[in-house]
CSV table of C-alpha atoms in Angstrom, one decimal:
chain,number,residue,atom,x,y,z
A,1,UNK,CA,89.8,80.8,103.0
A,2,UNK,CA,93.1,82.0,101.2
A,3,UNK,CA,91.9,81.0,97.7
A,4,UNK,CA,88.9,82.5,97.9
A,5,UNK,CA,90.4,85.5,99.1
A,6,UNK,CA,92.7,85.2,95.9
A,7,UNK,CA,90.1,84.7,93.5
A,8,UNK,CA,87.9,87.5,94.9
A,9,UNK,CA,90.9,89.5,94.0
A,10,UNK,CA,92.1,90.5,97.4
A,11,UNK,CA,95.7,90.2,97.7
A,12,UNK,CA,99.8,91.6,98.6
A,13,UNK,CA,101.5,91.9,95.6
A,14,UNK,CA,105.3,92.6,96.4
A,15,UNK,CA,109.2,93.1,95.3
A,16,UNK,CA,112.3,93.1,96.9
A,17,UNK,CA,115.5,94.8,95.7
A,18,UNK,CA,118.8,93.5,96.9
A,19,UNK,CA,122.1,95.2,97.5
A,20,UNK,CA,124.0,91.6,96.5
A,21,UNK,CA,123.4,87.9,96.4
A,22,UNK,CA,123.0,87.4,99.3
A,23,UNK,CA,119.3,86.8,100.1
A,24,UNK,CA,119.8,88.8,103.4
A,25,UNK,CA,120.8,91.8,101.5
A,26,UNK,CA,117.3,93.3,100.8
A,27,UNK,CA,117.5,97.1,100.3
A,28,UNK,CA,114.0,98.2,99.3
A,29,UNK,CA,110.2,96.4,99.5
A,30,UNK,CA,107.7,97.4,97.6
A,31,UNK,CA,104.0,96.1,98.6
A,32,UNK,CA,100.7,96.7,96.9
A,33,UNK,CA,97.5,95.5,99.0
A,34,UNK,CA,94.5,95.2,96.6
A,35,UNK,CA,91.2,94.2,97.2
A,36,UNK,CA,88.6,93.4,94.7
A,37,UNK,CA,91.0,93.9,92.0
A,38,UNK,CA,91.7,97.3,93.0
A,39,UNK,CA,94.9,99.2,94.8
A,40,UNK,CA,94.1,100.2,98.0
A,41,UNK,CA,97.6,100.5,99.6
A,42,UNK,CA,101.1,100.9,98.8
A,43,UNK,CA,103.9,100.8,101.2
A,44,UNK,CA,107.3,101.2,100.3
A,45,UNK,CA,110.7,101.5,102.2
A,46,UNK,CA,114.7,101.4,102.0
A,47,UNK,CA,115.9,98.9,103.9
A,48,UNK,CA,119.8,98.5,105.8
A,49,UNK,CA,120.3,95.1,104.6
A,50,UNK,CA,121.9,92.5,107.1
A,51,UNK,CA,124.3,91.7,104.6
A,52,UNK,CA,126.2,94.4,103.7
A,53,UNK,CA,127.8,95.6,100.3
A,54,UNK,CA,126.4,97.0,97.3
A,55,UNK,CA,127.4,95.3,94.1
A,56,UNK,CA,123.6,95.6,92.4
A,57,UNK,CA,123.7,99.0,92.5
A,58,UNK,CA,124.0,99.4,88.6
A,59,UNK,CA,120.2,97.5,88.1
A,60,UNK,CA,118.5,99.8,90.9
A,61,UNK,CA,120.2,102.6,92.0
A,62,UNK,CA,119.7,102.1,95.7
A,63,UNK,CA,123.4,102.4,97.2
A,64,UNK,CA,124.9,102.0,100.9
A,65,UNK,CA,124.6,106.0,101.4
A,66,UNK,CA,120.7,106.0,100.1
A,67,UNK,CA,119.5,103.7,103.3
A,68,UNK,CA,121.3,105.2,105.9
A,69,UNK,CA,118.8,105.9,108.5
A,70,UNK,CA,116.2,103.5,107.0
A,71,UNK,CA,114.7,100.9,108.7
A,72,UNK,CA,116.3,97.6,109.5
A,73,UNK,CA,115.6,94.5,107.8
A,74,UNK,CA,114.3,92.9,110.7
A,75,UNK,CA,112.0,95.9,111.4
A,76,UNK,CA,110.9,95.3,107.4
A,77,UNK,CA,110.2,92.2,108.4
A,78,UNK,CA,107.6,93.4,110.8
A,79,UNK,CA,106.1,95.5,108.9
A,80,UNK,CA,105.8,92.6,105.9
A,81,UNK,CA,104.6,90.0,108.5
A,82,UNK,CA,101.5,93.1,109.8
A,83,UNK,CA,100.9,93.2,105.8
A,84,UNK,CA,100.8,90.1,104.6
A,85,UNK,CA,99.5,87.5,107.4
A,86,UNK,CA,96.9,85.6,106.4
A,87,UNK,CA,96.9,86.9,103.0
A,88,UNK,CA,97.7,85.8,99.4
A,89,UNK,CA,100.6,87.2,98.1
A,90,UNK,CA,101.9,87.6,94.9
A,91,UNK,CA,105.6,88.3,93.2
A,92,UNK,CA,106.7,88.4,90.0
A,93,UNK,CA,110.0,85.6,90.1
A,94,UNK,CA,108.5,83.7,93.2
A,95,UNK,CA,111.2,82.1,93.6
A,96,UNK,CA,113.6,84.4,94.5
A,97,UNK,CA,111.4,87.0,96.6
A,98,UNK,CA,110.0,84.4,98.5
A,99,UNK,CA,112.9,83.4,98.9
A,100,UNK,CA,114.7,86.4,100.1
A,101,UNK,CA,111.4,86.7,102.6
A,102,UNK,CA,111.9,83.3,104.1
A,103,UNK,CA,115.8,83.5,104.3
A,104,UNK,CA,115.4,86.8,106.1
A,105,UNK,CA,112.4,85.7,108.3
A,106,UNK,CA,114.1,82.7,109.5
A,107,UNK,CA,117.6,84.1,110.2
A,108,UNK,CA,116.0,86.7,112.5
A,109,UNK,CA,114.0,83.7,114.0
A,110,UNK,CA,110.7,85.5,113.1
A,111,UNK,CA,107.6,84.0,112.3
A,112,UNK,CA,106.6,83.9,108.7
A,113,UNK,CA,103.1,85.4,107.6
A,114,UNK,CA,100.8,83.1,107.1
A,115,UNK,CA,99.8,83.2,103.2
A,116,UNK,CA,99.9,81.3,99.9
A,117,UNK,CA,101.5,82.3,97.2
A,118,UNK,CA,101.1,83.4,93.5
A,119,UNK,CA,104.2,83.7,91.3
A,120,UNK,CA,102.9,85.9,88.4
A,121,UNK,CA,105.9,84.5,86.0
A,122,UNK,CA,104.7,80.9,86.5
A,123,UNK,CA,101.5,81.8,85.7
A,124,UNK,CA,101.7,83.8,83.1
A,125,UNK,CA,103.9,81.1,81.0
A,126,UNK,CA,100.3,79.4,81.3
A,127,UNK,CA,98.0,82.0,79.6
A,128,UNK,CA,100.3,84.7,77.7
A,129,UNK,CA,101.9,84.0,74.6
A,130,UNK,CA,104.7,86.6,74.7
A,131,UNK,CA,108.5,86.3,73.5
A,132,UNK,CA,109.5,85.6,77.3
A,133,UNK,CA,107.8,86.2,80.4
A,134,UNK,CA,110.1,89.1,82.1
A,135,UNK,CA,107.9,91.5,83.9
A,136,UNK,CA,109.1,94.4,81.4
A,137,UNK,CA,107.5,92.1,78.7
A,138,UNK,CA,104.1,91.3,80.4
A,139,UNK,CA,104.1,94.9,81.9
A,140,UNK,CA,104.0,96.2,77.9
A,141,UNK,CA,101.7,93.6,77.0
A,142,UNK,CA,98.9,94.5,79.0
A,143,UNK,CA,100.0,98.5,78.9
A,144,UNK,CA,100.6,98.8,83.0
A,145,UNK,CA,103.2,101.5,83.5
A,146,UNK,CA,106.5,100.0,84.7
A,147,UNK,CA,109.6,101.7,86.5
A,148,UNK,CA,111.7,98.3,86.3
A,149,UNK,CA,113.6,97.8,89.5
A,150,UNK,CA,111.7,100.1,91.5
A,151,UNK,CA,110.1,97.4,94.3
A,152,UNK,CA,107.1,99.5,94.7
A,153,UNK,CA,106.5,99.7,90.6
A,154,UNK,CA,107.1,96.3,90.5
A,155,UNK,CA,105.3,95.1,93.0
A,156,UNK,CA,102.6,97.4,91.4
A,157,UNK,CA,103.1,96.0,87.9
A,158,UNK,CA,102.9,91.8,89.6
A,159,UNK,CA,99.5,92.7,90.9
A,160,UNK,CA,97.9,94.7,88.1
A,161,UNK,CA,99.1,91.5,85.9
A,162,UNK,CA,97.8,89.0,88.6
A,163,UNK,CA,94.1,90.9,88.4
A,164,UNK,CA,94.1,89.8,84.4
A,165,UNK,CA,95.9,86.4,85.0
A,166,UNK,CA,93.7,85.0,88.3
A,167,UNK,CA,90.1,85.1,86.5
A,168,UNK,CA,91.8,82.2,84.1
A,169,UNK,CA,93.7,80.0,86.2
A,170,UNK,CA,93.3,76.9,88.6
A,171,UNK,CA,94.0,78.6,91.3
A,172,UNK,CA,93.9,75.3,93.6
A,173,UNK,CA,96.6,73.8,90.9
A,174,UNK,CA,99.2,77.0,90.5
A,175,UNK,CA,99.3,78.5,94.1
A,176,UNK,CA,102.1,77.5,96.1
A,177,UNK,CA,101.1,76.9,100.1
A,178,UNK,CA,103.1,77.8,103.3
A,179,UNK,CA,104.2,74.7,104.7
């Protein structure tokens, strides 16, 4: 059911920035819900990060004064798990947004959405023959506007290059499922 969602093009594309390394220190998401290939939602919010400190400041521009007020991670969390359950989701560096989601999931002791995954970077290594696969490269390549850092642009940018990538791959082969 989740691949054929993907394939038809109906998927969460989304980006997490962090306020340090510590993968419970999310300070924005940025989520793009497509279907058929096309945007139809985009949510975006601050987040108070569990783990406090601001050292990645410099690469985003989100600091400890700028999320006062904003939602909690775990009520992120939420609002991720109501977005994405039961849907294919896509990031652009799998690796370390899903891993920031499942560190953050499972230290609040929430369940995870149900999904499979997509990691735009992976793929793209498969089809596009660019200098490097950074998401500022691929953005240019296929002329999607890019604010770099911004989770809701980014996540923006992962979908929009997931709609040209998903029509050419093995989808059964390169998506990664929940266990």
């Amino acid at each position: 059911m989740l691949l054929e969602k993907l394939a038809a093009g109906n998927y969460v594309a989304f980006d997490f920035e962090t306020a340090n390394n510590s993968q419970l220190s999310a300070c924005a998401i940025g989520m793009v819900v497509f279907e058929n290939f096309v945007e139809k939602e985009a949510i975006y919010t601050l987040i108070q990060p569990a783990a406090p400190g601001f050292i990645h400041s410099w690469i985003h521009g989100i600091t400890a004064k700028d999320v006062v007020g904003a939602p909690t991670l775990a009520e992120a969390l939420a609002l991720m798990y109501d977005t994405m359950h039961l849907m294919p989701i896509i990031a652009h560096n799998m690796p370390f947004d899903y891993g920031v989601m499942r560190a953050s999931f499972n230290y609040f002791g929430m369940a995870m959405p149900q999904h499979i995954r997509l990691c735009t970077v992976q793929a793209s290594r498969k089809l596009v023959h660019t200098p490097n696969h950074k998401l500022n490269t691929l953005a240019d390549y296929f002329n999607i506007p890019l604010v770099h850092h911004e989770a809701l642009s980014d996540a923006r940018a992962a979908g929009l290059i997931a709609k040209r990538l998903i029509p050419e791959l093995d989808l059964p082969r390169i998506c990664k499922w929940d266990s």
